[in-house]
């Protein structure tokens, strides 16, 4: 992995940490071993997972940029893992709507443990094909049922969520880390 590269991780649907942590742990570990400096984790769970935390804590030179989840809850009270871990190398990302105000669905992180919480564009959840209220994202054109495209087939869909907001922050973090800034400098 090159300096400043972002290592992306995403899991569709509700995350069961015990189901995906093995794959995520391997990728997170590879990112840390290969010099990855910013890792995008667009995933979350209401329950902690020790192997996941071990990976994050075991890679202190990697900045983990993590989606806050979409339950309209206080991350510090309700729990949103891995955002809720008190690890100093985590940036927890909430979402804003098209007006720049907090999105109604977004969890709201307040990192009182010296961690960092930020907000980035995540959309308002309208899913409208004609307006600019959500974030246009690549989308699997073969999806069906609830996962099917509702806009004309074009491999893009308007999506909303903290998982849409997190890549904005990961990209900036990767650029800054690639320019030689430390985790602490990026977070400051």
Short mmCIF file of C-alpha atoms in Angstrom, two decimals:
data_model
loop_
_atom_site.label_atom_id
_atom_site.label_comp_id
_atom_site.label_asym_id
_atom_site.label_seq_id
_atom_site.Cartn_x
_atom_site.Cartn_y
_atom_site.Cartn_z
CA UNK A 1 0.00 0.00 0.00
CA UNK A 2 1.44 3.37 -0.98
CA UNK A 3 1.85 6.28 1.42
CA UNK A 4 -1.39 8.17 1.73
CA UNK A 5 -3.50 5.35 0.33
CA UNK A 6 -6.91 4.64 1.81
CA UNK A 7 -7.76 1.06 2.67
CA UNK A 8 -11.55 0.74 2.17
CA UNK A 9 -13.79 -1.65 4.13
CA UNK A 10 -17.55 -1.93 3.77
CA UNK A 11 -20.12 -4.52 4.71
CA UNK A 12 -23.70 -4.50 3.37
CA UNK A 13 -26.53 -4.53 5.87
CA UNK A 14 -26.41 -4.87 9.62
CA UNK A 15 -22.98 -5.83 10.78
CA UNK A 16 -22.51 -8.86 12.94
CA UNK A 17 -18.97 -8.29 14.20
CA UNK A 18 -18.31 -11.96 14.73
CA UNK A 19 -19.21 -12.71 11.08
CA UNK A 20 -16.93 -10.20 9.41
CA UNK A 21 -14.20 -9.43 11.92
CA UNK A 22 -11.93 -12.17 10.58
CA UNK A 23 -11.82 -10.66 7.10
CA UNK A 24 -11.67 -7.09 8.43
CA UNK A 25 -8.96 -8.02 10.93
CA UNK A 26 -6.85 -9.54 8.18
CA UNK A 27 -7.26 -6.47 5.95
CA UNK A 28 -6.71 -4.00 8.80
CA UNK A 29 -3.59 -5.90 9.81
CA UNK A 30 -2.35 -5.89 6.22
CA UNK A 31 -2.95 -2.14 6.02
CA UNK A 32 -0.89 -1.62 9.17
CA UNK A 33 1.90 -3.93 8.01
CA UNK A 34 2.05 -2.39 4.53
CA UNK A 35 2.37 1.16 5.81
CA UNK A 36 -1.28 2.09 5.39
CA UNK A 37 -1.86 5.38 7.10
CA UNK A 38 -5.61 5.88 6.82
CA UNK A 39 -8.21 3.12 6.86
CA UNK A 40 -11.85 3.75 5.95
CA UNK A 41 -14.22 1.58 8.00
CA UNK A 42 -17.77 2.12 6.78
CA UNK A 43 -19.20 -0.42 9.18
CA UNK A 44 -20.46 -0.63 12.71
CA UNK A 45 -22.13 -2.70 15.39
CA UNK A 46 -23.89 -1.92 18.67
CA UNK A 47 -21.69 -4.48 20.43
CA UNK A 48 -17.92 -4.41 20.95
CA UNK A 49 -15.65 -7.03 19.43
CA UNK A 50 -12.32 -7.64 21.16
CA UNK A 51 -10.41 -8.93 18.09
CA UNK A 52 -11.47 -5.81 16.20
CA UNK A 53 -10.30 -3.57 19.03
CA UNK A 54 -7.03 -5.48 19.28
CA UNK A 55 -6.35 -4.75 15.61
CA UNK A 56 -7.07 -1.03 16.01
CA UNK A 57 -5.04 -0.72 19.20
CA UNK A 58 -2.25 -2.82 17.68
CA UNK A 59 -1.80 -0.40 14.76
CA UNK A 60 -1.11 2.92 16.50
CA UNK A 61 0.43 4.46 13.38
CA UNK A 62 -2.72 3.84 11.34
CA UNK A 63 -5.58 6.33 11.48
CA UNK A 64 -8.95 4.52 11.49
CA UNK A 65 -11.75 6.68 10.05
CA UNK A 66 -15.01 5.03 11.11
CA UNK A 67 -18.71 5.55 10.35
CA UNK A 68 -20.75 6.52 13.43
CA UNK A 69 -23.80 4.43 12.35
CA UNK A 70 -27.34 5.58 11.60
CA UNK A 71 -29.48 5.17 14.72
CA UNK A 72 -29.93 8.85 15.73
CA UNK A 73 -28.14 7.97 18.97
CA UNK A 74 -25.32 9.31 21.09
CA UNK A 75 -22.38 7.05 20.28
CA UNK A 76 -20.92 7.45 23.76
CA UNK A 77 -24.17 6.41 25.44
CA UNK A 78 -25.62 3.76 23.09
CA UNK A 79 -22.40 2.26 21.75
CA UNK A 80 -21.36 2.24 18.12
CA UNK A 81 -18.36 0.03 17.59
CA UNK A 82 -15.65 0.49 16.54
CA UNK A 83 -16.34 4.26 16.95
CA UNK A 84 -16.93 3.88 20.69
CA UNK A 85 -13.55 2.33 21.43
CA UNK A 86 -11.40 4.80 23.42
CA UNK A 87 -8.52 4.36 20.98
CA UNK A 88 -6.52 7.49 20.15
CA UNK A 89 -6.18 6.56 16.46
CA UNK A 90 -9.92 6.70 15.67
CA UNK A 91 -11.84 9.45 13.92
CA UNK A 92 -15.58 8.85 14.29
CA UNK A 93 -17.61 10.33 11.40
CA UNK A 94 -21.22 11.53 11.60
CA UNK A 95 -23.25 12.79 8.62
CA UNK A 96 -24.62 16.14 7.51
CA UNK A 97 -27.44 16.81 5.09
CA UNK A 98 -27.38 19.04 1.99
CA UNK A 99 -27.73 22.16 4.16
CA UNK A 100 -24.70 21.26 6.27
CA UNK A 101 -26.76 20.49 9.36
CA UNK A 102 -26.60 17.12 11.12
CA UNK A 103 -28.60 14.45 9.28
CA UNK A 104 -31.62 13.22 11.24
CA UNK A 105 -30.55 9.56 11.07
CA UNK A 106 -26.88 10.05 11.99
CA UNK A 107 -25.48 9.00 15.33
CA UNK A 108 -23.78 11.90 17.04
CA UNK A 109 -20.36 11.13 18.40
CA UNK A 110 -18.79 13.21 21.14
CA UNK A 111 -15.27 11.94 21.80
CA UNK A 112 -14.49 12.92 25.38
CA UNK A 113 -11.63 10.42 25.49
CA UNK A 114 -9.24 12.55 23.41
CA UNK A 115 -10.49 10.97 20.20
CA UNK A 116 -11.93 12.99 17.35
CA UNK A 117 -15.48 13.22 16.03
CA UNK A 118 -16.32 15.07 12.83
CA UNK A 119 -19.25 15.45 10.44
CA UNK A 120 -19.10 15.19 6.65
CA UNK A 121 -21.69 15.15 3.83
CA UNK A 122 -23.78 12.00 4.15
CA UNK A 123 -27.09 12.99 2.56
CA UNK A 124 -30.55 13.43 4.02
CA UNK A 125 -31.93 9.98 3.23
CA UNK A 126 -34.53 11.06 0.67
CA UNK A 127 -33.23 8.68 -2.00
CA UNK A 128 -34.59 10.96 -4.69
CA UNK A 129 -33.05 10.46 -8.13
CA UNK A 130 -33.61 14.06 -9.20
CA UNK A 131 -32.26 16.17 -6.36
CA UNK A 132 -28.84 16.58 -4.83
CA UNK A 133 -29.89 15.67 -1.27
CA UNK A 134 -28.05 12.35 -1.10
CA UNK A 135 -24.57 11.16 -2.07
CA UNK A 136 -24.30 9.48 -5.46
CA UNK A 137 -22.40 6.26 -5.05
CA UNK A 138 -21.43 3.35 -7.26
CA UNK A 139 -24.00 0.61 -6.96
CA UNK A 140 -24.11 -3.02 -7.94
CA UNK A 141 -26.26 -3.12 -11.12
CA UNK A 142 -27.26 -6.75 -10.55
CA UNK A 143 -29.02 -6.09 -7.24
CA UNK A 144 -32.62 -7.20 -6.84
CA UNK A 145 -35.43 -6.81 -4.33
CA UNK A 146 -34.76 -4.21 -1.63
CA UNK A 147 -31.23 -3.77 -2.95
CA UNK A 148 -32.35 -2.99 -6.53
CA UNK A 149 -31.59 0.32 -8.19
CA UNK A 150 -34.57 2.62 -8.22
CA UNK A 151 -32.97 5.18 -10.52
CA UNK A 152 -32.46 4.40 -14.21
CA UNK A 153 -29.80 1.69 -14.57
CA UNK A 154 -26.49 3.48 -14.50
CA UNK A 155 -24.46 1.79 -11.73
CA UNK A 156 -24.97 4.81 -9.43
CA UNK A 157 -27.55 5.38 -6.72
CA UNK A 158 -28.32 8.23 -4.34
CA UNK A 159 -27.44 6.83 -0.91
CA UNK A 160 -27.30 8.33 2.56
CA UNK A 161 -25.58 7.42 5.78
CA UNK A 162 -22.47 7.78 7.82
CA UNK A 163 -20.90 5.23 5.45
CA UNK A 164 -21.32 7.82 2.69
CA UNK A 165 -19.73 10.53 4.87
CA UNK A 166 -16.73 8.53 6.06
CA UNK A 167 -14.87 8.35 2.71
CA UNK A 168 -14.73 12.16 2.52
CA UNK A 169 -12.83 12.22 5.81
CA UNK A 170 -10.71 9.17 4.94
CA UNK A 171 -9.60 10.80 1.71
CA UNK A 172 -8.50 13.98 3.46
CA UNK A 173 -6.78 11.97 6.20
CA UNK A 174 -4.91 9.87 3.61
CA UNK A 175 -3.70 12.98 1.80
CA UNK A 176 -2.49 14.54 5.05
CA UNK A 177 -0.83 11.34 6.27
CA UNK A 178 0.78 10.90 2.84
CA UNK A 179 2.18 14.43 3.15
CA UNK A 180 4.00 13.33 6.30
CA UNK A 181 1.64 14.49 9.04
CA UNK A 182 1.29 12.27 12.11
CA UNK A 183 -2.03 10.89 13.34
CA UNK A 184 -2.11 13.58 16.02
CA UNK A 185 -1.44 16.37 13.51
CA UNK A 186 -4.25 15.13 11.26
CA UNK A 187 -6.63 14.88 14.21
CA UNK A 188 -5.72 18.34 15.48
#
